[in-house]
Amino acid sequence: MTLTNNERRVLDALAEGDGDTDAEALARTTGLGRGPVEGAVELLAEKGYVNVDETAETLYKLTDEGRGYADDGLPERRLHDYLVENDDVTTDELRDVEGFEIGIGHLRRKGWAEMGATVEPNEASRGDDEEALEALASGENVDGVPETLVDRGLVEREEERTVNVRITDEGRESAEGDDRGTVGALTHDLLASGDWKDADLAEYNVEADAETTHGGREHILRQMANRVKEVMTDMGFQEMEGPHVDAEFYINDHLFMPQDHPARTHWDKFLVEEPQRIDELPDEAVENIRNVHREGAEGGDGYHSEWDRDVARTLNLRGHTTSLSMRYLAEGVEPPARYFSVDKVYRNDTLDPTHLLEFFQIEGWVMARDLSVRDLMGTFVEFYSHFGIEDIEFKPHYNPYTEPSFEIFGEHPETGEQIEIGNSGMFRREVVEPHGIDEDVEVMAWGLALERLLMLIYGFEDIRDVHGTLCDLELLREVPVLWN
Ligand SMILES: N[C@@H](Cc1ccccc1)C(=O)O
């Protein structure tokens, strides 16, 4: 049977001695404290290795004051002696005797003197209290110490528990037997000396109760982001990366959003104070974007409005990762191509159960010849099916940069409501033409909300449960990992 280190030490101490002792003695021989010894004894008793019986004894100990009186006599005894030795003692005279203040009350209570004009002594036989004081002073343990001594603070009472421990035959066998030397816990000494290498480690008791510990773990939002990256990669997409703070040129102008149009404040944006503008924009791209805004693309008319390079240079926290798609398209990508990102975007929204000021967007686009809306929808059906979501719906929508456009909806598993999970469409010629993309090449694109996907999968009703200062730690600790 496996013993803890302490049990082993106690059992060894018992086997080496005469096998019959008490916890206090064991504490001395093992060098363990009394508490650990008693703990080990209890465990050994459960295993049948020791028999334990407990006795309690009341011990009396003299206080310093009590010891003084044991030597010099109780104050009332000293007063009495003075009265016997002197005649016609007045109270005033008695006052000068040492211990008067304390002794006078006891002298009267014990009836050792009559108080009148003078104080006259009576017979004063030696009392139990005096006997007990003397006995205690000479180291005897006295039964029935008078309570008055305790009340007077001359004697202290202590309850002493004695835990008598006797080793059993099984205990002796174990102490001498094969499971000797089993190590119940790795100690600093074992590690430092290297002895752990040869140690015979005790079996682990998997049924023992243990404290709950909470180790660090990947946040479910991060888990989900990684899972999405896997799915997108499996679907043949390459990941995009780019700046969180970017020029409006990439966030808005590339998306054919007129500079003076309310669509530009589409989301109340976060401006950057320092620096306010990007240093440079590529001249050729600026020319192309300006032209498309003013004159339109093939088959379109443009806005014929002012287009200001400085407005395009203004820096924002990106409100969507479509800015990354624009940066990648601007690099000159050849069809077919598929790109995605799962990254933070920032919007000055009002916080509510489904809106945060920052969230993760799953951005993506496919560039190929002869793409249609069916491909776009099919891509979502496939993507969401990887997460067990089979019932997505589409709703016609408007974006300045896509035509046609669709919002994507999914059913919340708890509330049954249709919640918006993404926005998508086919990029307009005004978006792709500045990049020199051929007319028979289509680019379909989208932005999906990672947090909404999470809500559909786990059934959270308030996104703030998993994100930000209001998050529910218990839930985050306990939420199951749905895949790995
Ligand atoms: N930028 C859009 C998503 C989108 C991207 C690309 C095409 C269409 C829509 C949004 O944030 O809602």
Short mmCIF file of C-alpha atoms and ligand atoms in Angstrom, two decimals:
data_model
loop_
_atom_site.label_atom_id
_atom_site.label_comp_id
_atom_site.label_asym_id
_atom_site.label_seq_id
_atom_site.Cartn_x
_atom_site.Cartn_y
_atom_site.Cartn_z
CA MET A 1 0.00 0.00 0.00
CA THR A 2 1.28 3.45 -0.85
CA LEU A 3 2.26 5.69 1.99
CA THR A 4 2.91 9.40 1.94
CA ASN A 5 6.33 10.57 3.05
CA ASN A 6 4.97 11.55 6.45
CA GLU A 7 3.19 8.25 6.96
CA ARG A 8 6.39 6.46 6.07
CA ARG A 9 8.43 8.52 8.55
CA VAL A 10 5.94 7.97 11.35
CA LEU A 11 5.68 4.26 10.68
CA ASP A 12 9.48 3.91 10.59
CA ALA A 13 9.82 5.80 13.85
CA LEU A 14 7.28 3.48 15.45
CA ALA A 15 8.96 0.34 14.10
CA GLU A 16 12.35 1.49 15.29
CA GLY A 17 11.10 2.33 18.76
CA ASP A 18 9.09 -0.09 20.87
CA GLY A 19 6.04 0.43 18.72
CA ASP A 20 4.01 2.09 21.42
CA THR A 21 4.29 5.78 21.91
CA ASP A 22 2.35 9.01 21.50
CA ALA A 23 2.07 11.72 18.92
CA GLU A 24 4.15 14.19 20.89
CA ALA A 25 7.06 11.75 21.10
CA LEU A 26 6.65 10.92 17.40
CA ALA A 27 6.81 14.62 16.59
CA ARG A 28 10.16 14.77 18.36
CA THR A 29 11.66 11.64 16.80
CA THR A 30 10.48 12.35 13.25
CA GLY A 31 11.16 16.07 13.35
CA LEU A 32 7.69 16.63 11.93
CA GLY A 33 5.26 18.96 13.65
CA ARG A 34 2.56 17.62 15.91
CA GLY A 35 -0.11 18.41 13.28
CA PRO A 36 1.55 16.50 10.43
CA VAL A 37 2.22 13.57 12.76
CA GLU A 38 -1.42 13.41 13.79
CA GLY A 39 -2.46 13.63 10.13
CA ALA A 40 -0.15 10.76 9.22
CA VAL A 41 -1.30 8.72 12.21
CA GLU A 42 -4.90 9.10 11.11
CA LEU A 43 -4.06 7.83 7.61
CA LEU A 44 -2.02 4.95 9.03
CA ALA A 45 -4.91 4.03 11.28
CA GLU A 46 -7.25 3.91 8.28
CA LYS A 47 -4.85 1.43 6.69
CA GLY A 48 -4.77 -0.68 9.81
CA TYR A 49 -1.08 -0.03 10.41
CA VAL A 50 -1.54 1.57 13.81
CA ASN A 51 -4.03 1.58 16.63
CA VAL A 52 -4.78 4.93 18.10
CA ASP A 53 -6.40 5.92 21.32
CA GLU A 54 -6.78 9.36 22.55
CA THR A 55 -6.81 10.52 26.15
CA ALA A 56 -7.28 13.97 27.53
CA GLU A 57 -5.74 15.15 30.76
CA THR A 58 -6.06 18.40 32.63
CA LEU A 59 -2.73 19.90 33.59
CA TYR A 60 -2.21 22.77 36.06
CA LYS A 61 0.71 25.10 35.88
CA LEU A 62 1.77 27.87 38.29
CA THR A 63 1.80 31.37 36.92
CA ASP A 64 4.71 33.65 37.91
CA GLU A 65 2.55 35.17 40.62
CA GLY A 66 1.54 31.73 41.86
CA ARG A 67 5.18 30.61 41.98
CA GLY A 68 6.07 33.70 44.06
CA TYR A 69 3.35 32.88 46.61
CA ALA A 70 4.39 29.25 46.69
CA ASP A 71 7.79 30.48 47.90
CA ASP A 72 6.71 33.35 50.15
CA GLY A 73 3.19 32.39 51.16
CA LEU A 74 -0.12 33.76 50.03
CA PRO A 75 -0.54 37.47 50.87
CA GLU A 76 -3.33 36.69 53.38
CA ARG A 77 -0.99 34.20 55.10
CA ARG A 78 1.64 36.92 55.39
CA LEU A 79 -0.86 39.34 56.86
CA HIS A 80 -2.00 36.65 59.32
CA ASP A 81 1.59 35.88 60.32
CA TYR A 82 2.14 39.60 60.99
CA LEU A 83 -0.99 39.73 63.15
CA VAL A 84 0.15 36.71 65.13
CA GLU A 85 3.58 38.21 65.66
CA ASN A 86 2.38 41.71 66.60
CA ASP A 87 -0.22 42.88 69.09
CA ASP A 88 -2.93 45.47 68.58
CA VAL A 89 -2.29 46.04 64.94
CA THR A 90 -4.45 48.76 63.37
CA THR A 91 -5.63 48.62 59.81
CA ASP A 92 -3.31 51.51 58.97
CA GLU A 93 -0.34 49.64 60.34
CA LEU A 94 -1.32 46.50 58.45
CA ARG A 95 -1.37 48.56 55.28
CA ASP A 96 2.42 48.73 55.35
CA VAL A 97 2.73 44.95 55.14
CA GLU A 98 3.63 43.75 51.67
CA GLY A 99 0.68 42.28 49.81
CA PHE A 100 -1.94 44.15 51.89
CA GLU A 101 -4.07 45.28 48.92
CA ILE A 102 -4.39 41.77 47.60
CA GLY A 103 -4.39 39.91 50.90
CA ILE A 104 -6.89 41.86 53.01
CA GLY A 105 -10.00 40.69 51.15
CA HIS A 106 -8.91 37.04 51.27
CA LEU A 107 -8.00 37.40 54.97
CA ARG A 108 -11.55 38.49 55.76
CA ARG A 109 -13.22 36.02 53.45
CA LYS A 110 -11.29 33.15 54.98
CA GLY A 111 -12.27 34.41 58.46
CA TRP A 112 -8.63 34.59 59.54
CA ALA A 113 -9.07 37.90 61.39
CA GLU A 114 -11.64 40.10 63.12
CA MET A 115 -11.70 43.69 61.99
CA GLY A 116 -12.30 46.28 64.69
CA ALA A 117 -10.31 49.20 66.04
CA THR A 118 -7.49 46.75 65.78
CA VAL A 119 -7.22 43.65 63.65
CA GLU A 120 -7.18 40.45 65.71
CA PRO A 121 -6.07 37.10 64.25
CA ASN A 122 -8.22 33.96 64.36
CA GLU A 123 -7.18 30.36 63.97
CA ALA A 124 -5.91 29.93 60.38
CA SER A 125 -5.24 26.36 59.44
CA ARG A 126 -3.38 25.60 56.26
CA GLY A 127 -5.84 25.49 53.35
CA ASP A 128 -6.23 23.28 50.25
CA ASP A 129 -5.05 26.17 48.12
CA GLU A 130 -1.79 26.42 50.03
CA GLU A 131 -1.27 22.66 49.80
CA ALA A 132 -1.90 22.73 46.08
CA LEU A 133 0.45 25.67 45.48
CA GLU A 134 3.24 23.91 47.28
CA ALA A 135 2.66 20.61 45.49
CA LEU A 136 2.61 22.31 42.09
CA ALA A 137 5.76 24.23 42.92
CA SER A 138 7.55 20.98 43.67
CA GLY A 139 6.51 19.60 40.27
CA GLU A 140 3.75 17.26 41.31
CA ASN A 141 0.64 17.13 39.22
CA VAL A 142 -2.23 17.74 41.57
CA ASP A 143 -5.71 16.37 41.14
CA GLY A 144 -8.44 18.70 42.19
CA VAL A 145 -6.63 21.99 42.27
CA PRO A 146 -8.99 24.47 44.00
CA GLU A 147 -10.81 26.64 41.51
CA THR A 148 -9.96 29.78 43.53
CA LEU A 149 -6.30 29.46 42.49
CA VAL A 150 -7.35 29.54 38.84
CA ASP A 151 -9.72 32.45 39.50
CA ARG A 152 -6.95 34.35 41.29
CA GLY A 153 -4.66 33.84 38.29
CA LEU A 154 -2.14 31.86 40.30
CA VAL A 155 -2.60 28.63 38.38
CA GLU A 156 -3.32 27.96 34.70
CA ARG A 157 -5.28 25.00 33.50
CA GLU A 158 -4.35 23.24 30.26
CA GLU A 159 -6.10 20.39 28.54
CA GLU A 160 -3.56 18.00 27.20
CA ARG A 161 -4.62 15.57 24.51
CA THR A 162 -2.44 12.55 24.29
CA VAL A 163 -2.65 10.52 21.12
CA ASN A 164 -1.33 7.10 21.94
CA VAL A 165 -0.12 5.20 18.92
CA ARG A 166 0.67 1.53 18.73
CA ILE A 167 1.97 -0.18 15.62
CA THR A 168 0.03 -3.26 14.44
CA ASP A 169 1.47 -6.42 12.88
CA GLU A 170 0.43 -5.15 9.44
CA GLY A 171 2.20 -1.90 10.22
CA ARG A 172 5.36 -3.73 11.16
CA GLU A 173 5.17 -5.79 7.97
CA SER A 174 4.81 -2.68 5.90
CA ALA A 175 7.69 -0.98 7.69
CA GLU A 176 9.91 -3.93 6.88
CA GLY A 177 8.26 -4.91 3.60
CA ASP A 178 8.70 -4.41 -0.14
CA ASP A 179 6.92 -1.11 -0.60
CA ARG A 180 9.61 0.54 1.48
CA GLY A 181 11.22 3.48 -0.18
CA THR A 182 8.16 4.45 -2.22
CA VAL A 183 8.23 8.19 -2.72
CA GLY A 184 4.86 9.83 -2.25
CA ALA A 185 5.88 13.33 -3.25
CA LEU A 186 8.77 14.89 -5.09
CA THR A 187 10.65 17.10 -2.70
CA HIS A 188 13.22 19.78 -3.31
CA ASP A 189 15.88 17.43 -1.91
CA LEU A 190 14.95 14.64 -4.30
CA LEU A 191 15.16 17.02 -7.24
CA ALA A 192 18.34 18.77 -6.15
CA SER A 193 20.20 15.56 -5.36
CA GLY A 194 19.04 13.79 -8.51
CA ASP A 195 17.70 10.93 -6.35
CA TRP A 196 14.36 11.28 -8.05
CA LYS A 197 15.77 9.33 -10.99
CA ASP A 198 16.01 6.15 -8.96
CA ALA A 199 13.06 6.82 -6.71
CA ASP A 200 10.15 4.44 -6.79
CA LEU A 201 7.26 6.83 -7.18
CA ALA A 202 4.03 6.07 -5.41
CA GLU A 203 1.00 5.27 -7.49
CA TYR A 204 -1.27 8.15 -8.16
CA ASN A 205 -4.63 7.95 -6.46
CA VAL A 206 -6.97 9.19 -9.13
CA GLU A 207 -9.96 8.86 -6.84
CA ALA A 208 -8.68 11.33 -4.29
CA ASP A 209 -10.48 14.64 -4.09
CA ALA A 210 -8.38 17.46 -5.39
CA GLU A 211 -8.64 21.19 -5.50
CA THR A 212 -9.87 22.69 -8.76
CA THR A 213 -7.19 24.61 -10.52
CA HIS A 214 -7.66 26.85 -13.51
CA GLY A 215 -4.74 26.79 -15.84
CA GLY A 216 -4.35 29.24 -18.66
CA ARG A 217 -6.22 28.32 -21.78
CA GLU A 218 -6.84 29.71 -25.17
CA HIS A 219 -9.79 32.09 -25.18
CA ILE A 220 -12.69 30.68 -27.18
CA LEU A 221 -12.62 33.66 -29.48
CA ARG A 222 -8.99 32.93 -30.30
CA GLN A 223 -9.80 29.24 -30.68
CA MET A 224 -12.54 30.18 -33.11
CA ALA A 225 -10.26 32.55 -35.05
CA ASN A 226 -7.72 29.75 -35.42
CA ARG A 227 -10.40 27.31 -36.44
CA VAL A 228 -11.65 29.72 -39.10
CA LYS A 229 -8.11 30.12 -40.39
CA GLU A 230 -7.87 26.36 -40.72
CA VAL A 231 -11.15 26.11 -42.56
CA MET A 232 -10.28 28.95 -44.92
CA THR A 233 -6.88 27.44 -45.60
CA ASP A 234 -8.48 24.06 -46.24
CA MET A 235 -10.81 25.77 -48.70
CA GLY A 236 -7.75 26.97 -50.62
CA PHE A 237 -7.45 30.53 -49.32
CA GLN A 238 -4.27 32.41 -48.50
CA GLU A 239 -4.07 34.68 -45.47
CA MET A 240 -3.74 38.47 -45.77
CA GLU A 241 -2.08 40.71 -43.22
CA GLY A 242 -1.98 44.46 -42.92
CA PRO A 243 -2.21 47.59 -40.79
CA HIS A 244 -4.95 48.19 -38.20
CA VAL A 245 -4.50 51.92 -38.70
CA ASP A 246 -4.77 52.72 -42.36
CA ALA A 247 -5.37 55.54 -44.82
CA GLU A 248 -8.92 56.20 -45.92
CA PHE A 249 -7.54 55.65 -49.39
CA TYR A 250 -7.63 51.89 -48.67
CA ILE A 251 -10.51 51.90 -46.23
CA ASN A 252 -12.92 54.04 -48.31
CA ASP A 253 -11.63 55.51 -51.56
CA HIS A 254 -10.72 52.16 -53.09
CA LEU A 255 -14.24 51.03 -52.31
CA PHE A 256 -15.82 53.73 -54.43
CA MET A 257 -17.20 55.52 -51.44
CA PRO A 258 -17.56 59.20 -52.42
CA GLN A 259 -15.61 61.51 -50.15
CA ASP A 260 -18.60 63.75 -49.47
CA HIS A 261 -21.08 60.94 -49.05
CA PRO A 262 -22.69 59.85 -45.79
CA ALA A 263 -21.55 56.32 -46.62
CA ARG A 264 -18.14 57.61 -45.66
CA THR A 265 -19.26 57.76 -42.08
CA HIS A 266 -20.84 54.38 -42.64
CA TRP A 267 -19.49 53.54 -39.21
CA ASP A 268 -18.57 56.36 -36.91
CA LYS A 269 -14.91 56.06 -37.38
CA PHE A 270 -11.99 56.38 -34.99
CA LEU A 271 -9.57 59.00 -36.29
CA VAL A 272 -5.94 59.03 -35.33
CA GLU A 273 -4.61 62.15 -33.64
CA GLU A 274 -0.93 61.66 -34.27
CA PRO A 275 -0.06 61.30 -37.10
CA GLN A 276 -3.26 62.36 -38.78
CA ARG A 277 -2.20 61.41 -42.27
CA ILE A 278 -0.18 58.82 -44.06
CA ASP A 279 2.96 60.35 -45.65
CA GLU A 280 2.60 59.15 -49.17
CA LEU A 281 0.15 57.50 -51.50
CA PRO A 282 1.27 55.87 -54.75
CA ASP A 283 0.72 58.42 -57.56
CA GLU A 284 -0.56 56.00 -60.16
CA ALA A 285 -3.09 54.46 -57.80
CA VAL A 286 -4.21 57.94 -56.72
CA GLU A 287 -4.80 58.86 -60.35
CA ASN A 288 -6.77 55.69 -61.02
CA ILE A 289 -8.94 56.09 -57.94
CA ARG A 290 -9.53 59.80 -58.63
CA ASN A 291 -10.63 58.96 -62.17
CA VAL A 292 -13.01 56.26 -61.16
CA HIS A 293 -14.61 58.52 -58.54
CA ARG A 294 -15.00 61.39 -61.01
CA GLU A 295 -15.71 59.60 -64.29
CA GLY A 296 -16.76 56.12 -63.25
CA ALA A 297 -15.67 52.79 -64.67
CA GLU A 298 -16.67 51.14 -67.93
CA GLY A 299 -20.46 51.31 -68.12
CA GLY A 300 -20.77 53.68 -65.15
CA ASP A 301 -20.86 57.44 -64.67
CA GLY A 302 -18.83 58.25 -61.56
CA TYR A 303 -19.72 60.89 -58.98
CA HIS A 304 -18.33 63.94 -60.78
CA SER A 305 -17.51 65.31 -57.36
CA GLU A 306 -14.30 66.65 -55.85
CA TRP A 307 -11.75 64.11 -54.87
CA ASP A 308 -9.11 65.28 -52.43
CA ARG A 309 -5.86 63.45 -51.96
CA ASP A 310 -5.51 64.77 -48.38
CA VAL A 311 -8.85 63.28 -47.39
CA ALA A 312 -7.59 59.97 -48.79
CA ARG A 313 -4.43 60.33 -46.67
CA THR A 314 -6.40 60.61 -43.41
CA LEU A 315 -5.59 57.80 -40.99
CA ASN A 316 -8.34 55.77 -39.26
CA LEU A 317 -8.59 52.66 -37.20
CA ARG A 318 -9.94 50.40 -39.93
CA GLY A 319 -13.70 49.86 -39.75
CA HIS A 320 -13.39 46.78 -41.92
CA THR A 321 -10.63 44.55 -43.19
CA THR A 322 -11.75 45.22 -46.75
CA SER A 323 -8.84 47.69 -46.62
CA LEU A 324 -6.57 44.62 -46.64
CA SER A 325 -8.35 43.21 -49.69
CA MET A 326 -7.76 46.56 -51.45
CA ARG A 327 -4.07 46.54 -50.53
CA TYR A 328 -3.71 43.01 -51.89
CA LEU A 329 -5.65 43.79 -55.08
CA ALA A 330 -3.43 46.84 -55.55
CA GLU A 331 -0.41 44.53 -55.57
CA GLY A 332 -1.64 43.12 -58.86
CA VAL A 333 -3.09 39.67 -58.26
CA GLU A 334 -3.72 37.29 -61.17
CA PRO A 335 -6.86 35.15 -61.31
CA PRO A 336 -7.68 32.67 -59.95
CA ALA A 337 -6.93 33.81 -56.42
CA ARG A 338 -8.45 33.37 -53.01
CA TYR A 339 -7.53 35.43 -49.96
CA PHE A 340 -8.81 35.78 -46.42
CA SER A 341 -8.02 37.35 -43.07
CA VAL A 342 -9.39 36.96 -39.55
CA ASP A 343 -8.54 40.16 -37.80
CA LYS A 344 -9.73 43.04 -35.66
CA VAL A 345 -11.83 45.93 -36.93
CA TYR A 346 -12.96 49.01 -35.00
CA ARG A 347 -16.29 50.79 -35.05
CA ASN A 348 -17.60 53.53 -32.84
CA ASP A 349 -20.86 51.69 -32.28
CA THR A 350 -23.05 51.73 -29.21
CA LEU A 351 -22.27 48.72 -27.05
CA ASP A 352 -25.11 46.26 -26.80
CA PRO A 353 -25.50 42.49 -26.61
CA THR A 354 -24.53 42.10 -30.25
CA HIS A 355 -22.18 45.04 -30.81
CA LEU A 356 -18.70 45.77 -29.60
CA LEU A 357 -16.39 48.67 -30.43
CA GLU A 358 -13.95 46.20 -31.85
CA PHE A 359 -14.55 42.78 -33.26
CA PHE A 360 -13.04 40.18 -35.50
CA GLN A 361 -13.96 40.21 -39.13
CA ILE A 362 -13.55 37.22 -41.38
CA GLU A 363 -12.67 38.92 -44.61
CA GLY A 364 -12.39 37.04 -47.86
CA TRP A 365 -12.44 37.33 -51.61
CA VAL A 366 -12.18 35.15 -54.65
CA MET A 367 -11.00 36.41 -58.02
CA ALA A 368 -11.79 34.27 -61.05
CA ARG A 369 -13.37 34.31 -64.47
CA ASP A 370 -17.09 33.65 -64.74
CA LEU A 371 -17.89 33.89 -61.06
CA SER A 372 -21.52 34.35 -60.14
CA VAL A 373 -23.70 34.93 -57.09
CA ARG A 374 -24.19 31.16 -56.91
CA ASP A 375 -20.47 30.79 -56.23
CA LEU A 376 -20.67 33.42 -53.54
CA MET A 377 -23.61 31.73 -51.83
CA GLY A 378 -22.10 28.29 -52.26
CA THR A 379 -18.91 29.46 -50.58
CA PHE A 380 -20.87 30.53 -47.49
CA VAL A 381 -22.89 27.33 -47.43
CA GLU A 382 -19.65 25.38 -47.45
CA PHE A 383 -17.87 27.62 -44.97
CA TYR A 384 -20.64 27.56 -42.37
CA SER A 385 -21.23 23.84 -42.78
CA HIS A 386 -17.72 23.33 -41.33
CA PHE A 387 -19.19 24.69 -38.10
CA GLY A 388 -22.35 22.66 -38.23
CA ILE A 389 -24.44 25.60 -39.43
CA GLU A 390 -26.67 24.46 -42.28
CA ASP A 391 -29.47 26.98 -42.37
CA ILE A 392 -28.02 30.30 -43.49
CA GLU A 393 -30.17 32.81 -45.34
CA PHE A 394 -29.45 35.69 -47.70
CA LYS A 395 -31.04 39.07 -47.90
CA PRO A 396 -30.45 41.61 -50.69
CA HIS A 397 -28.43 44.54 -49.43
CA TYR A 398 -26.65 47.68 -50.57
CA ASN A 399 -22.95 48.49 -50.41
CA PRO A 400 -21.37 51.29 -52.47
CA TYR A 401 -18.71 48.82 -53.57
CA THR A 402 -20.60 45.64 -54.42
CA GLU A 403 -23.40 44.88 -56.83
CA PRO A 404 -25.31 42.76 -56.10
CA SER A 405 -24.87 42.67 -52.34
CA PHE A 406 -26.19 40.25 -49.74
CA GLU A 407 -26.43 40.14 -46.04
CA ILE A 408 -26.08 36.71 -44.50
CA PHE A 409 -28.25 35.57 -41.61
CA GLY A 410 -28.15 32.59 -39.26
CA GLU A 411 -30.56 31.34 -36.63
CA HIS A 412 -29.56 31.87 -33.00
CA PRO A 413 -29.81 28.44 -31.35
CA GLU A 414 -31.26 29.80 -28.11
CA THR A 415 -33.54 32.62 -29.15
CA GLY A 416 -34.47 31.30 -32.59
CA GLU A 417 -33.95 34.81 -33.99
CA GLN A 418 -32.29 35.41 -37.33
CA ILE A 419 -29.09 37.31 -36.62
CA GLU A 420 -26.91 39.04 -39.17
CA ILE A 421 -23.63 37.22 -39.51
CA GLY A 422 -22.08 38.83 -42.55
CA ASN A 423 -22.18 41.11 -45.55
CA SER A 424 -21.04 40.27 -49.05
CA GLY A 425 -21.26 40.93 -52.75
CA MET A 426 -19.57 41.08 -56.14
CA PHE A 427 -17.12 43.98 -56.37
CA ARG A 428 -18.24 46.64 -58.81
CA ARG A 429 -16.15 47.50 -61.85
CA GLU A 430 -15.40 50.80 -60.08
CA VAL A 431 -13.55 48.79 -57.44
CA VAL A 432 -11.67 46.35 -59.63
CA GLU A 433 -10.97 48.43 -62.74
CA PRO A 434 -8.40 50.76 -61.08
CA HIS A 435 -6.37 47.61 -60.47
CA GLY A 436 -6.42 46.75 -64.17
CA ILE A 437 -8.56 43.67 -63.67
CA ASP A 438 -10.01 42.31 -66.94
CA GLU A 439 -13.70 42.73 -67.65
CA ASP A 440 -14.43 39.02 -67.64
CA VAL A 441 -12.82 38.61 -64.24
CA GLU A 442 -15.10 38.84 -61.21
CA VAL A 443 -14.19 39.36 -57.59
CA MET A 444 -16.66 38.17 -54.99
CA ALA A 445 -16.02 39.30 -51.45
CA TRP A 446 -17.33 39.33 -47.90
CA GLY A 447 -16.89 40.33 -44.33
CA LEU A 448 -18.27 37.96 -41.70
CA ALA A 449 -18.39 38.56 -37.96
CA LEU A 450 -16.38 36.05 -35.95
CA GLU A 451 -18.23 36.86 -32.72
CA ARG A 452 -21.59 36.21 -34.37
CA LEU A 453 -20.35 32.85 -35.57
CA LEU A 454 -19.33 32.12 -31.99
CA MET A 455 -22.82 33.06 -30.80
CA LEU A 456 -24.42 30.70 -33.27
CA ILE A 457 -22.15 27.85 -32.22
CA TYR A 458 -22.21 28.27 -28.45
CA GLY A 459 -25.56 29.97 -28.04
CA PHE A 460 -24.31 33.07 -26.19
CA GLU A 461 -26.88 35.78 -26.14
CA ASP A 462 -24.64 38.59 -25.05
CA ILE A 463 -21.31 38.97 -26.77
CA ARG A 464 -20.03 40.76 -23.68
CA ASP A 465 -20.11 37.43 -21.84
CA VAL A 466 -17.02 36.35 -23.70
CA HIS A 467 -15.27 39.61 -24.42
CA GLY A 468 -14.25 42.67 -22.46
CA THR A 469 -14.56 43.74 -18.86
CA LEU A 470 -18.01 42.21 -18.29
CA CYS A 471 -16.98 38.78 -19.45
CA ASP A 472 -18.13 35.74 -17.54
CA LEU A 473 -14.92 34.09 -16.32
CA GLU A 474 -16.66 30.99 -15.09
CA LEU A 475 -18.15 30.47 -18.51
CA LEU A 476 -14.83 31.05 -20.25
CA ARG A 477 -13.15 28.52 -17.96
CA GLU A 478 -15.77 25.88 -18.40
CA VAL A 479 -16.86 26.24 -21.98
CA PRO A 480 -16.05 23.01 -23.80
CA VAL A 481 -13.58 22.92 -26.63
CA LEU A 482 -15.71 21.73 -29.51
CA TRP A 483 -12.86 20.46 -31.65
CA ASN A 484 -9.13 20.33 -31.67
N1 LIG B 1 -16.84 45.59 -45.61
C1 LIG B 1 -18.12 44.98 -45.37
C2 LIG B 1 -18.08 43.53 -45.72
C3 LIG B 1 -17.91 43.32 -47.19
C4 LIG B 1 -16.65 43.05 -47.67
C5 LIG B 1 -16.48 42.84 -49.03
C6 LIG B 1 -17.60 42.88 -49.85
C7 LIG B 1 -18.84 43.14 -49.36
C8 LIG B 1 -19.00 43.38 -48.02
C9 LIG B 1 -18.52 45.15 -43.92
O1 LIG B 1 -17.67 45.45 -43.13
O2 LIG B 1 -19.66 44.97 -43.57
#
